């Protein structure tokens, strides 16, 4: 494509750790952004969506590969872009007008011209009369309007948006989405393309002319397709639902990792001793229990999409819980359909103490890091070991932020299963008092 | 005073308005005008004395009439020192925050510098400055100013650095993506973000400046006796003559100056800095200042802003924007800069090694007797500092909690406590000493009282803040569960105020070590009172010009402070942050 504004050529992002170990965040990827389109980049958390956006804008330099704007490397001359941030990123000490004028100041625009352009943009986004207000006096929706105005005032060639509606309540987000579309469709926007990063599938189908779905570990493009529906789009229409279902399926298809294939007995003896630790989804035990109860009460299986709707949850928040249930062997996930297993039913119907036992069994059977922690603790004479040890182990597999999250999840699961206890003051893990291996009913 | 502008007929009212008159809106302008004249006069007077010939032994008058001029001179020293501190803070914090290589040694260095007692800098700084301007009064003045500077600067630098480090990523990226120049980023992002921390640390620093003013304006260095006219030297002279009347006059003047400063500088600045708070919703009770209101209504200031400040701001912004846009394609690290950095680094290493070698050579001259004295002094001062902390905590915890739990009491007590706290303890030393001597107590015990005077306020204010921060529902939960008396203290109050208490104790401990120098060694009524202690050793070494002993004792104290910080305070801090945080 020669008319592309941005061309990403084999861009890749990885972090090299002190011991030379490489953590790949984004696998080598090609991507073109051309004029006249709204592009939505979808992906679960941890797929490097934001990193990708930052590489395209030149905020972050790829570890290898290059980003070209009109054929020239992005580092040479900063492209004319703007970003709308999830957190708004307004300067709280500047009033609305000053916030919008700030980018023009940076471009050396004279005061009178600056004011004229800022007022015009504020008028476009519906902020008339709020010029002298400070951000803290505004509601979330109004703040994001200021964010839009600040972005539009520089007439960016490509407008980037990083989860622009995620921090807003449902109604406000819907209003702002509609306003954005109106501005774009009526060509009142001085931009030739919009690039939106989001984890909300419906939002993507509602806005996008083209959707790119990222997978994780490492981040890579799993699907890239056009949505040819006319605007305004009807959420209830068959085509719309088809697209949503399609994306759900892509996002929920298990990544090709053995740990994620449910119901399989691990042939532990034949595997090499140093197997890769599976990435634990960041779900808490309470969430897993809740999901299994709902599944069990609802007849044992449900469509993922319907489940998300029933719980009023984003798929991004629901998926980790379902993945956890599949890792533990409590549920299976095929083609967007969640099915509870026999173990899952037993768990859902047990009482608090019995649940802990079942969880413990499942965790020690399926979760590599918990197996490892248990065997190490049992082997040690004092049945305790410092956190550092497991941080070090995880360090070899994950980036440092991810290590924290992995550790936290493992901690949550392990403590619930009463495999070990955590002593935060000394930062040590301690083997729990051996559970009495008897039927829970005979407990005092 | 509101009149419609449309009616243009020549009424008596219009005629009347042609005459000059004093309408309330003009009053601020007159005040501003008067202030400008006074400032100008002051500048001329100061320039005359400072550039005048060197007079090491100014006769310090004890007449109360000399006090206004003395107060102004002291204030000027503190102001200049503060401005220097601010400039240093901005430069140091900026470099440390943005240069990862420099950061690695600049921050530990700050930690060490912070723990070196101010007075240990005295002989070196003073002699260097006098040597620089041997024939002018300027040398001694600069020396005093630099000393005050060393007492003010470190915590400010640290605050600025940590503010810069904690600017949210999105805010930084917004500045980058919209192409802010270095200057625009500085004035529109970094400085505003750091403002609140800088303001509070500035207040603390200036209060510290008053504390050391006493020592910096008048001191003996070996055979030389330096005196500078000022409030500090006035109080010191009055004290050494035992002139109670003059002491009281001096203390009264100091309190007056501090209250005025509070009303005319700090209140307005705090009220103004409110807009730099990074918060999502507006707080209900924002601080107010009548001076700020007055200034915001002054027409001449508005004119000044419109005619001078605004164009200045514009042209600066435009200049840096042009520069930024012209150079953006160049790579940051030009080979020349790399070479300069490398040479500077090598020079610094060479200098440091030389200094370390000299220090070791010097310390080799320490005798056994001196080493014994140091060890004994360290123990004595350590005991005194901790007893003072303990005593301080013992009375401030119940009182602070009482004030914090009762909004009505807080309204009355807090301003009073603030005034009491802002009176530098050094100014009160003579009074306390007079009483102690009359009672027959020695300086060994007396110095604990003096340390307490200087440091208890930090604990009190933090305890009040901590008690106020305990959520009402926790208090109610305690009442419902019938947790009262000692149980209530143990389960609710002490854990609740713990993080604040630790903060207060850390500040108080640092202050107490530093204050021990002034508290353990005192010239009074022509006699020198002292007691065994590290602070006394430092003071005596400085007095007699014994540099070896000064260096040794300073290093012992700095090492002690840094070690306790690392071993005790930092751990307690971490405990406070992890286990005793009330949020989320």
mmCIF file with all atom_site columns, N, CA and C in Angstrom, chain B residues 275-305:
data_model
loop_
_atom_site.group_PDB
_atom_site.id
_atom_site.type_symbol
_atom_site.label_atom_id
_atom_site.label_alt_id
_atom_site.label_comp_id
_atom_site.label_asym_id
_atom_site.label_entity_id
_atom_site.label_seq_id
_atom_site.pdbx_PDB_ins_code
_atom_site.Cartn_x
_atom_site.Cartn_y
_atom_site.Cartn_z
_atom_site.occupancy
_atom_site.B_iso_or_equiv
_atom_site.pdbx_formal_charge
_atom_site.auth_seq_id
_atom_site.auth_comp_id
_atom_site.auth_asym_id
_atom_site.auth_atom_id
_atom_site.pdbx_PDB_model_num
ATOM 1  N N  . UNK B 1 275 ? -4.128  25.542 43.566 1.00 0.00 ? 275 UNK B N  1
ATOM 2  C CA . UNK B 1 275 ? -4.544  25.130 42.219 1.00 0.00 ? 275 UNK B CA 1
ATOM 3  C C  . UNK B 1 275 ? -3.603  24.090 41.627 1.00 0.00 ? 275 UNK B C  1
ATOM 4  N N  . UNK B 1 276 ? -2.476  23.863 42.259 1.00 0.00 ? 276 UNK B N  1
ATOM 5  C CA . UNK B 1 276 ? -1.548  22.870 41.740 1.00 0.00 ? 276 UNK B CA 1
ATOM 6  C C  . UNK B 1 276 ? -1.800  21.488 42.309 1.00 0.00 ? 276 UNK B C  1
ATOM 7  N N  . UNK B 1 277 ? -2.804  21.396 43.186 1.00 0.00 ? 277 UNK B N  1
ATOM 8  C CA . UNK B 1 277 ? -3.115  20.086 43.745 1.00 0.00 ? 277 UNK B CA 1
ATOM 9  C C  . UNK B 1 277 ? -3.615  19.179 42.633 1.00 0.00 ? 277 UNK B C  1
ATOM 10 N N  . UNK B 1 278 ? -3.044  17.997 42.546 1.00 0.00 ? 278 UNK B N  1
ATOM 11 C CA . UNK B 1 278 ? -3.527  17.045 41.549 1.00 0.00 ? 278 UNK B CA 1
ATOM 12 C C  . UNK B 1 278 ? -4.646  16.255 42.197 1.00 0.00 ? 278 UNK B C  1
ATOM 13 N N  . UNK B 1 279 ? -5.864  16.680 41.963 1.00 0.00 ? 279 UNK B N  1
ATOM 14 C CA . UNK B 1 279 ? -6.981  15.952 42.552 1.00 0.00 ? 279 UNK B CA 1
ATOM 15 C C  . UNK B 1 279 ? -8.100  15.918 41.541 1.00 0.00 ? 279 UNK B C  1
ATOM 16 N N  . UNK B 1 280 ? -8.936  14.904 41.694 1.00 0.00 ? 280 UNK B N  1
ATOM 17 C CA . UNK B 1 280 ? -9.992  14.734 40.703 1.00 0.00 ? 280 UNK B CA 1
ATOM 18 C C  . UNK B 1 280 ? -11.190 15.625 40.995 1.00 0.00 ? 280 UNK B C  1
ATOM 19 N N  . UNK B 1 281 ? -11.455 15.844 42.252 1.00 0.00 ? 281 UNK B N  1
ATOM 20 C CA . UNK B 1 281 ? -12.577 16.716 42.601 1.00 0.00 ? 281 UNK B CA 1
ATOM 21 C C  . UNK B 1 281 ? -12.081 17.848 43.484 1.00 0.00 ? 281 UNK B C  1
ATOM 22 N N  . UNK B 1 282 ? -12.825 18.930 43.458 1.00 0.00 ? 282 UNK B N  1
ATOM 23 C CA . UNK B 1 282 ? -12.436 20.101 44.225 1.00 0.00 ? 282 UNK B CA 1
ATOM 24 C C  . UNK B 1 282 ? -12.604 19.826 45.711 1.00 0.00 ? 282 UNK B C  1
ATOM 25 N N  . UNK B 1 283 ? -11.618 20.216 46.513 1.00 0.00 ? 283 UNK B N  1
ATOM 26 C CA . UNK B 1 283 ? -11.769 20.014 47.948 1.00 0.00 ? 283 UNK B CA 1
ATOM 27 C C  . UNK B 1 283 ? -12.654 21.124 48.500 1.00 0.00 ? 283 UNK B C  1
ATOM 28 N N  . UNK B 1 284 ? -13.372 20.790 49.589 1.00 0.00 ? 284 UNK B N  1
ATOM 29 C CA . UNK B 1 284 ? -14.389 21.716 50.054 1.00 0.00 ? 284 UNK B CA 1
ATOM 30 C C  . UNK B 1 284 ? -13.793 22.895 50.818 1.00 0.00 ? 284 UNK B C  1
ATOM 31 N N  . UNK B 1 285 ? -12.770 22.626 51.635 1.00 0.00 ? 285 UNK B N  1
ATOM 32 C CA . UNK B 1 285 ? -12.231 23.747 52.416 1.00 0.00 ? 285 UNK B CA 1
ATOM 33 C C  . UNK B 1 285 ? -10.812 24.097 51.951 1.00 0.00 ? 285 UNK B C  1
ATOM 34 N N  . UNK B 1 286 ? -10.760 24.925 50.937 1.00 0.00 ? 286 UNK B N  1
ATOM 35 C CA . UNK B 1 286 ? -9.471  25.360 50.422 1.00 0.00 ? 286 UNK B CA 1
ATOM 36 C C  . UNK B 1 286 ? -8.928  26.476 51.304 1.00 0.00 ? 286 UNK B C  1
ATOM 37 N N  . UNK B 1 287 ? -7.606  26.529 51.487 1.00 0.00 ? 287 UNK B N  1
ATOM 38 C CA . UNK B 1 287 ? -7.048  27.597 52.308 1.00 0.00 ? 287 UNK B CA 1
ATOM 39 C C  . UNK B 1 287 ? -7.262  28.983 51.682 1.00 0.00 ? 287 UNK B C  1
ATOM 40 N N  . UNK B 1 288 ? -7.439  29.968 52.550 1.00 0.00 ? 288 UNK B N  1
ATOM 41 C CA . UNK B 1 288 ? -7.674  31.333 52.075 1.00 0.00 ? 288 UNK B CA 1
ATOM 42 C C  . UNK B 1 288 ? -6.616  32.268 52.616 1.00 0.00 ? 288 UNK B C  1
ATOM 43 N N  . UNK B 1 289 ? -6.405  33.360 51.928 1.00 0.00 ? 289 UNK B N  1
ATOM 44 C CA . UNK B 1 289 ? -5.491  34.374 52.428 1.00 0.00 ? 289 UNK B CA 1
ATOM 45 C C  . UNK B 1 289 ? -6.007  35.737 52.020 1.00 0.00 ? 289 UNK B C  1
ATOM 46 N N  . UNK B 1 290 ? -6.136  36.621 53.018 1.00 0.00 ? 290 UNK B N  1
ATOM 47 C CA . UNK B 1 290 ? -6.659  37.950 52.672 1.00 0.00 ? 290 UNK B CA 1
ATOM 48 C C  . UNK B 1 290 ? -5.652  38.731 51.834 1.00 0.00 ? 290 UNK B C  1
ATOM 49 N N  . UNK B 1 291 ? -4.356  38.470 52.053 1.00 0.00 ? 291 UNK B N  1
ATOM 50 C CA . UNK B 1 291 ? -3.353  39.187 51.267 1.00 0.00 ? 291 UNK B CA 1
ATOM 51 C C  . UNK B 1 291 ? -3.477  38.807 49.795 1.00 0.00 ? 291 UNK B C  1
ATOM 52 N N  . UNK B 1 292 ? -3.683  37.510 49.555 1.00 0.00 ? 292 UNK B N  1
ATOM 53 C CA . UNK B 1 292 ? -3.817  37.052 48.177 1.00 0.00 ? 292 UNK B CA 1
ATOM 54 C C  . UNK B 1 292 ? -5.038  37.689 47.525 1.00 0.00 ? 292 UNK B C  1
ATOM 55 N N  . UNK B 1 293 ? -6.145  37.739 48.285 1.00 0.00 ? 293 UNK B N  1
ATOM 56 C CA . UNK B 1 293 ? -7.347  38.371 47.745 1.00 0.00 ? 293 UNK B CA 1
ATOM 57 C C  . UNK B 1 293 ? -7.062  39.817 47.362 1.00 0.00 ? 293 UNK B C  1
ATOM 58 N N  . UNK B 1 294 ? -6.340  40.500 48.256 1.00 0.00 ? 294 UNK B N  1
ATOM 59 C CA . UNK B 1 294 ? -5.994  41.898 48.022 1.00 0.00 ? 294 UNK B CA 1
ATOM 60 C C  . UNK B 1 294 ? -5.162  42.039 46.750 1.00 0.00 ? 294 UNK B C  1
ATOM 61 N N  . UNK B 1 295 ? -4.183  41.142 46.622 1.00 0.00 ? 295 UNK B N  1
ATOM 62 C CA . UNK B 1 295 ? -3.293  41.230 45.464 1.00 0.00 ? 295 UNK B CA 1
ATOM 63 C C  . UNK B 1 295 ? -4.045  40.954 44.172 1.00 0.00 ? 295 UNK B C  1
ATOM 64 N N  . UNK B 1 296 ? -4.974  40.009 44.264 1.00 0.00 ? 296 UNK B N  1
ATOM 65 C CA . UNK B 1 296 ? -5.706  39.670 43.044 1.00 0.00 ? 296 UNK B CA 1
ATOM 66 C C  . UNK B 1 296 ? -6.660  40.785 42.637 1.00 0.00 ? 296 UNK B C  1
ATOM 67 N N  . UNK B 1 297 ? -6.938  41.693 43.587 1.00 0.00 ? 297 UNK B N  1
ATOM 68 C CA . UNK B 1 297 ? -7.825  42.797 43.246 1.00 0.00 ? 297 UNK B CA 1
ATOM 69 C C  . UNK B 1 297 ? -7.062  44.077 42.931 1.00 0.00 ? 297 UNK B C  1
ATOM 70 N N  . UNK B 1 298 ? -5.746  44.013 43.032 1.00 0.00 ? 298 UNK B N  1
ATOM 71 C CA . UNK B 1 298 ? -4.968  45.215 42.778 1.00 0.00 ? 298 UNK B CA 1
ATOM 72 C C  . UNK B 1 298 ? -4.913  45.486 41.284 1.00 0.00 ? 298 UNK B C  1
ATOM 73 N N  . UNK B 1 299 ? -5.250  46.721 40.908 1.00 0.00 ? 299 UNK B N  1
ATOM 74 C CA . UNK B 1 299 ? -5.241  47.050 39.483 1.00 0.00 ? 299 UNK B CA 1
ATOM 75 C C  . UNK B 1 299 ? -3.835  47.192 38.956 1.00 0.00 ? 299 UNK B C  1
ATOM 76 N N  . UNK B 1 300 ? -2.964  47.760 39.775 1.00 0.00 ? 300 UNK B N  1
ATOM 77 C CA . UNK B 1 300 ? -1.612  47.964 39.251 1.00 0.00 ? 300 UNK B CA 1
ATOM 78 C C  . UNK B 1 300 ? -0.919  46.623 39.023 1.00 0.00 ? 300 UNK B C  1
ATOM 79 N N  . UNK B 1 301 ? -1.209  45.664 39.914 1.00 0.00 ? 301 UNK B N  1
ATOM 80 C CA . UNK B 1 301 ? -0.623  44.345 39.687 1.00 0.00 ? 301 UNK B CA 1
ATOM 81 C C  . UNK B 1 301 ? -1.194  43.712 38.427 1.00 0.00 ? 301 UNK B C  1
ATOM 82 N N  . UNK B 1 302 ? -2.490  43.933 38.211 1.00 0.00 ? 302 UNK B N  1
ATOM 83 C CA . UNK B 1 302 ? -3.111  43.391 37.013 1.00 0.00 ? 302 UNK B CA 1
ATOM 84 C C  . UNK B 1 302 ? -2.481  44.008 35.769 1.00 0.00 ? 302 UNK B C  1
ATOM 85 N N  . UNK B 1 303 ? -2.206  45.320 35.869 1.00 0.00 ? 303 UNK B N  1
ATOM 86 C CA . UNK B 1 303 ? -1.559  46.012 34.753 1.00 0.00 ? 303 UNK B CA 1
ATOM 87 C C  . UNK B 1 303 ? -0.168  45.436 34.511 1.00 0.00 ? 303 UNK B C  1
ATOM 88 N N  . UNK B 1 304 ? 0.554   45.278 35.629 1.00 0.00 ? 304 UNK B N  1
ATOM 89 C CA . UNK B 1 304 ? 1.923   44.753 35.531 1.00 0.00 ? 304 UNK B CA 1
ATOM 90 C C  . UNK B 1 304 ? 1.901   43.399 34.847 1.00 0.00 ? 304 UNK B C  1
ATOM 91 N N  . UNK B 1 305 ? 0.905   42.603 35.233 1.00 0.00 ? 305 UNK B N  1
ATOM 92 C CA . UNK B 1 305 ? 0.792   41.269 34.679 1.00 0.00 ? 305 UNK B CA 1
ATOM 93 C C  . UNK B 1 305 ? 0.536   41.353 33.171 1.00 0.00 ? 305 UNK B C  1
#
